[in-house]
Amino acid sequence: MTHDDICEVTCVDEGKVKRVKESVSQQNTLQVVKIFKALSDDTRIKIAYALSEEVELCVCDVANIVGSTTATASHHLRLLRNLGLAKYRKEGKLVFYSLDDDHVRQLIQIAFTHQKEVEKHE
């Protein structure tokens, strides 16, 4: 059995490997993993996408959008907040959530744009 997706011979570009290895070692990869882990849950990615579509949403709105209880929505929103992906403000008896910043919004939008492109090529 042959594999077309693997090098048939070993050829290492030492300069490139050293440069990139150094760059990788300076990144906080474990924190980035936490972001992607948080977004790898179907309910949370729906919530993140919903928040990317609006400036802010109250917990009740989020629950209705994703078809969950307010307790479940609140749990997922809290996790997104704890990872720095979302923030909230309280107004009377209501709690409104929004994405933490435009980088998070872009991350969500780019992921969905990419998924649509992949779908086209299948």
XYZ file of N, CA and C in Angstrom:
366
model
N 0.843 -1.176 0.000
C 0.000 0.000 0.000
C 0.891 1.243 0.000
N 0.681 2.132 -0.971
C 1.475 3.352 -1.058
C 0.652 4.535 -0.553
N 1.370 5.491 -0.034
C 0.732 6.716 0.445
C 1.256 7.882 -0.377
N 0.369 8.580 -1.055
C 0.758 9.727 -1.865
C 0.955 10.979 -1.019
N 0.560 10.913 0.267
C 0.604 12.107 1.103
C 1.767 12.112 2.098
N 2.824 11.366 1.795
C 3.999 11.320 2.675
C 5.256 11.341 1.816
N 6.308 12.014 2.308
C 7.578 12.061 1.567
C 8.126 10.646 1.391
N 8.692 10.396 0.223
C 9.281 9.091 -0.035
C 10.737 9.043 0.419
N 11.338 10.214 0.582
C 12.704 10.316 1.099
C 12.728 11.395 2.175
N 13.740 11.316 3.057
C 13.872 12.322 4.101
C 14.781 13.441 3.608
N 14.256 14.664 3.644
C 15.011 15.839 3.200
C 14.591 17.001 4.101
N 15.446 17.388 5.040
C 15.097 18.418 6.016
C 15.788 19.729 5.673
N 15.025 20.807 5.583
C 15.562 22.152 5.374
C 15.872 22.707 6.760
N 17.124 22.525 7.195
C 17.505 22.846 8.576
C 17.257 24.303 8.945
N 17.499 25.217 8.043
C 17.269 26.639 8.312
C 15.799 26.928 8.576
N 14.959 26.393 7.715
C 13.516 26.584 7.852
C 13.007 25.939 9.143
N 13.464 24.718 9.404
C 13.035 23.989 10.609
C 13.446 24.764 11.860
N 14.682 25.242 11.900
C 15.174 25.983 13.071
C 14.353 27.253 13.289
N 14.122 28.004 12.206
C 13.375 29.262 12.271
C 11.943 29.043 12.766
N 11.255 28.087 12.183
C 9.854 27.838 12.534
C 9.746 27.218 13.924
N 10.677 26.319 14.250
C 10.678 25.693 15.572
C 10.823 26.756 16.667
N 11.698 27.709 16.436
C 11.903 28.823 17.373
C 10.616 29.647 17.507
N 9.995 29.938 16.378
C 8.743 30.705 16.390
C 7.645 29.965 17.147
N 7.504 28.680 16.895
C 6.488 27.852 17.574
C 6.747 27.823 19.077
N 8.021 27.716 19.458
C 8.348 27.606 20.888
C 8.008 28.884 21.655
N 7.890 30.006 20.956
C 7.569 31.279 21.606
C 6.072 31.536 21.709
N 5.263 30.651 21.165
C 3.806 30.828 21.187
C 3.194 30.087 22.366
N 2.092 30.611 22.859
C 1.375 29.956 23.949
C 0.337 29.013 23.332
N 0.811 27.899 22.822
C -0.062 26.973 22.085
C -1.157 26.369 22.963
N -0.877 26.146 24.235
C -1.884 25.539 25.110
C -3.096 26.445 25.295
N -2.885 27.759 25.340
C -4.018 28.687 25.455
C -4.837 28.697 24.160
N -4.161 28.605 23.031
C -4.862 28.564 21.748
C -5.673 27.271 21.631
N -5.112 26.169 22.132
C -5.824 24.887 22.139
C -7.132 25.036 22.913
N -7.093 25.738 24.035
C -8.301 25.942 24.849
C -9.382 26.674 24.062
N -8.981 27.650 23.252
C -9.950 28.384 22.421
C -10.631 27.425 21.456
N -9.832 26.640 20.740
C -10.408 25.727 19.752
C -11.205 24.605 20.413
N -10.774 24.156 21.590
C -11.550 23.155 22.324
C -12.916 23.704 22.693
N -12.943 24.935 23.156
C -14.214 25.566 23.535
C -15.139 25.657 22.335
N -14.587 25.957 21.181
C -15.403 26.116 19.975
C -15.705 24.787 19.286
N -15.117 23.696 19.772
C -15.336 22.395 19.122
C -16.635 21.728 19.562
N -17.380 22.364 20.452
C -18.682 21.860 20.883
C -19.762 22.479 19.989
N -20.689 21.660 19.485
C -21.703 22.131 18.543
C -22.546 23.277 19.122
N -22.968 23.150 20.372
C -23.779 24.211 20.978
C -22.978 25.492 21.122
N -21.733 25.379 21.573
C -20.916 26.582 21.766
C -20.568 27.269 20.450
N -20.331 26.502 19.386
C -20.024 27.156 18.110
C -21.276 27.852 17.582
N -22.458 27.279 17.830
C -23.711 27.950 17.448
C -23.863 29.254 18.232
N -23.572 29.206 19.518
C -23.663 30.400 20.357
C -22.665 31.452 19.877
N -21.435 31.042 19.624
C -20.413 31.975 19.153
C -20.816 32.586 17.817
N -21.366 31.762 16.927
C -21.814 32.277 15.633
C -22.954 33.277 15.831
N -23.899 32.941 16.698
C -25.014 33.848 16.980
C -24.484 35.185 17.503
N -23.521 35.120 18.412
C -22.944 36.350 18.968
C -22.156 37.126 17.909
N -21.650 36.431 16.903
C -20.917 37.120 15.832
C -21.869 37.853 14.892
N -23.147 37.471 14.942
C -24.158 38.077 14.068
C -24.808 39.321 14.686
N -24.699 39.450 15.997
C -25.308 40.579 16.714
C -24.275 41.241 17.605
N -24.519 42.480 17.982
C -23.615 43.179 18.899
C -23.644 42.492 20.256
N -24.856 42.143 20.718
C -25.011 41.412 21.974
C -26.356 40.702 21.985
N -26.448 39.672 22.817
C -27.688 38.910 22.980
C -27.865 38.591 24.459
N -29.107 38.623 24.928
C -29.324 38.211 26.314
C -29.348 36.677 26.363
N -29.149 36.132 27.557
C -29.082 34.682 27.737
C -30.350 34.015 27.214
N -31.508 34.632 27.443
C -32.785 34.063 26.966
C -32.817 33.977 25.445
N -32.322 35.024 24.777
C -32.264 35.007 23.311
C -31.346 33.890 22.825
N -30.186 33.766 23.433
C -29.225 32.718 23.053
C -29.869 31.345 23.209
N -30.547 31.124 24.341
C -31.199 29.829 24.588
C -32.214 29.518 23.495
N -33.002 30.507 23.101
C -33.993 30.294 22.047
C -33.354 30.053 20.692
N -32.265 30.741 20.403
C -31.580 30.578 19.119
C -31.018 29.165 18.979
N -30.403 28.647 20.038
C -29.768 27.321 19.946
C -30.691 26.192 20.402
N -31.889 26.526 20.859
C -32.857 25.490 21.269
C -32.485 24.788 22.560
N -32.039 25.570 23.531
C -31.664 24.981 24.821
C -32.388 25.707 25.953
N -32.199 25.220 27.152
C -32.725 25.923 28.322
C -31.814 27.121 28.603
N -32.313 28.064 29.377
C -31.464 29.205 29.737
C -30.297 28.742 30.600
N -30.516 27.712 31.419
C -29.438 27.181 32.264
C -28.311 26.611 31.401
N -28.669 25.866 30.367
C -27.665 25.288 29.465
C -26.939 26.384 28.703
N -27.697 27.338 28.176
C -27.079 28.458 27.446
C -26.134 29.220 28.365
N -26.573 29.468 29.581
C -25.765 30.195 30.556
C -24.460 29.449 30.853
N -24.542 28.139 30.990
C -23.356 27.299 31.238
C -22.340 27.468 30.103
N -22.811 27.365 28.862
C -21.924 27.484 27.702
C -21.362 28.900 27.576
N -22.187 29.903 27.830
C -21.734 31.287 27.765
C -20.667 31.562 28.825
N -20.859 30.997 30.010
C -19.889 31.165 31.092
C -18.538 30.565 30.690
N -18.577 29.394 30.058
C -17.339 28.758 29.607
C -16.639 29.631 28.564
N -17.403 30.165 27.616
C -16.820 31.049 26.602
C -16.225 32.300 27.260
N -16.925 32.811 28.278
C -16.432 33.990 29.003
C -15.146 33.660 29.764
N -15.122 32.523 30.441
C -13.944 32.132 31.222
C -12.704 31.949 30.356
N -12.909 31.624 29.087
C -11.783 31.450 28.161
C -11.443 32.745 27.418
N -12.135 33.825 27.774
C -11.848 35.116 27.165
C -12.436 35.306 25.783
N -13.398 34.459 25.409
C -14.016 34.582 24.089
C -15.263 35.454 24.112
N -15.884 35.577 25.280
C -17.103 36.374 25.415
C -17.020 37.213 26.677
N -17.846 38.243 26.713
C -17.950 39.090 27.907
C -19.437 39.344 28.149
N -19.756 39.838 29.333
C -21.163 40.088 29.629
C -21.339 41.377 30.408
N -22.577 41.848 30.387
C -22.961 42.977 31.217
C -24.360 42.691 31.744
N -24.601 43.150 32.946
C -25.902 42.930 33.572
C -26.684 44.229 33.511
N -27.944 44.112 33.125
C -28.831 45.281 33.065
C -30.122 44.901 33.771
N -30.262 45.344 35.006
C -31.427 44.944 35.804
C -31.388 43.451 36.036
N -32.435 42.756 35.577
C -32.517 41.308 35.757
C -32.032 40.541 34.532
N -31.559 41.252 33.524
C -31.099 40.617 32.293
C -29.579 40.615 32.215
N -29.043 39.579 31.566
C -27.595 39.481 31.326
C -27.387 39.401 29.819
N -26.573 40.318 29.306
C -26.292 40.382 27.883
C -24.851 39.944 27.625
N -24.682 39.076 26.630
C -23.356 38.595 26.244
C -22.987 39.134 24.868
N -21.689 39.306 24.672
C -21.145 39.671 23.365
C -19.789 38.978 23.234
N -19.285 38.917 22.009
C -17.949 38.368 21.815
C -16.944 39.347 22.422
N -15.834 38.828 22.895
C -14.860 39.645 23.604
C -14.291 40.767 22.749
N -13.961 40.470 21.495
C -13.434 41.513 20.615
C -13.569 41.084 19.163
N -13.098 41.941 18.278
C -13.258 41.675 16.852
C -12.427 40.486 16.380
N -11.335 40.160 17.085
C -10.543 38.983 16.702
C -11.377 37.717 16.836
N -12.133 37.629 17.896
C -12.989 36.454 18.106
C -14.051 36.404 17.014
N -14.669 37.541 16.713
C -15.679 37.623 15.647
C -15.082 37.147 14.314
N -13.880 37.619 14.000
C -13.219 37.228 12.755
C -12.918 35.734 12.725
N -12.467 35.195 13.849
C -12.170 33.763 13.946
C -13.413 32.929 13.611
N -14.542 33.312 14.189
C -15.808 32.594 13.953
C -16.226 32.734 12.492
N -16.225 33.958 11.985
C -16.664 34.204 10.607
C -15.750 33.492 9.603
N -14.444 33.523 9.830
C -13.501 32.860 8.922
C -13.724 31.348 8.931
N -13.974 30.779 10.107
C -14.221 29.333 10.195
C -15.436 28.941 9.362
N -16.509 29.725 9.455
C -17.717 29.402 8.690
C -17.526 29.663 7.202
N -16.786 30.691 6.847
C -16.489 30.962 5.435
C -15.675 29.814 4.848
N -14.672 29.365 5.596
C -13.840 28.246 5.138
C -14.679 26.972 4.967
N -15.546 26.705 5.925
C -16.388 25.507 5.856
C -17.244 25.527 4.602
N -17.776 26.694 4.238
C -18.600 26.807 3.017
C -17.770 26.546 1.773
N -16.521 27.010 1.763
C -15.624 26.778 0.631
C -15.284 25.299 0.493
N -15.032 24.642 1.619
C -14.719 23.210 1.618
C -15.918 22.431 1.075
N -17.119 22.838 1.507
C -18.345 22.180 1.037
C -18.479 22.259 -0.474
N -18.115 23.407 -1.065
C -18.211 23.608 -2.507
C -17.315 22.634 -3.271
N -16.163 22.307 -2.685
C -15.170 21.460 -3.370
C -15.394 19.970 -3.160
N -16.362 19.623 -2.353
C -16.601 18.189 -2.087
C -17.413 17.558 -3.194
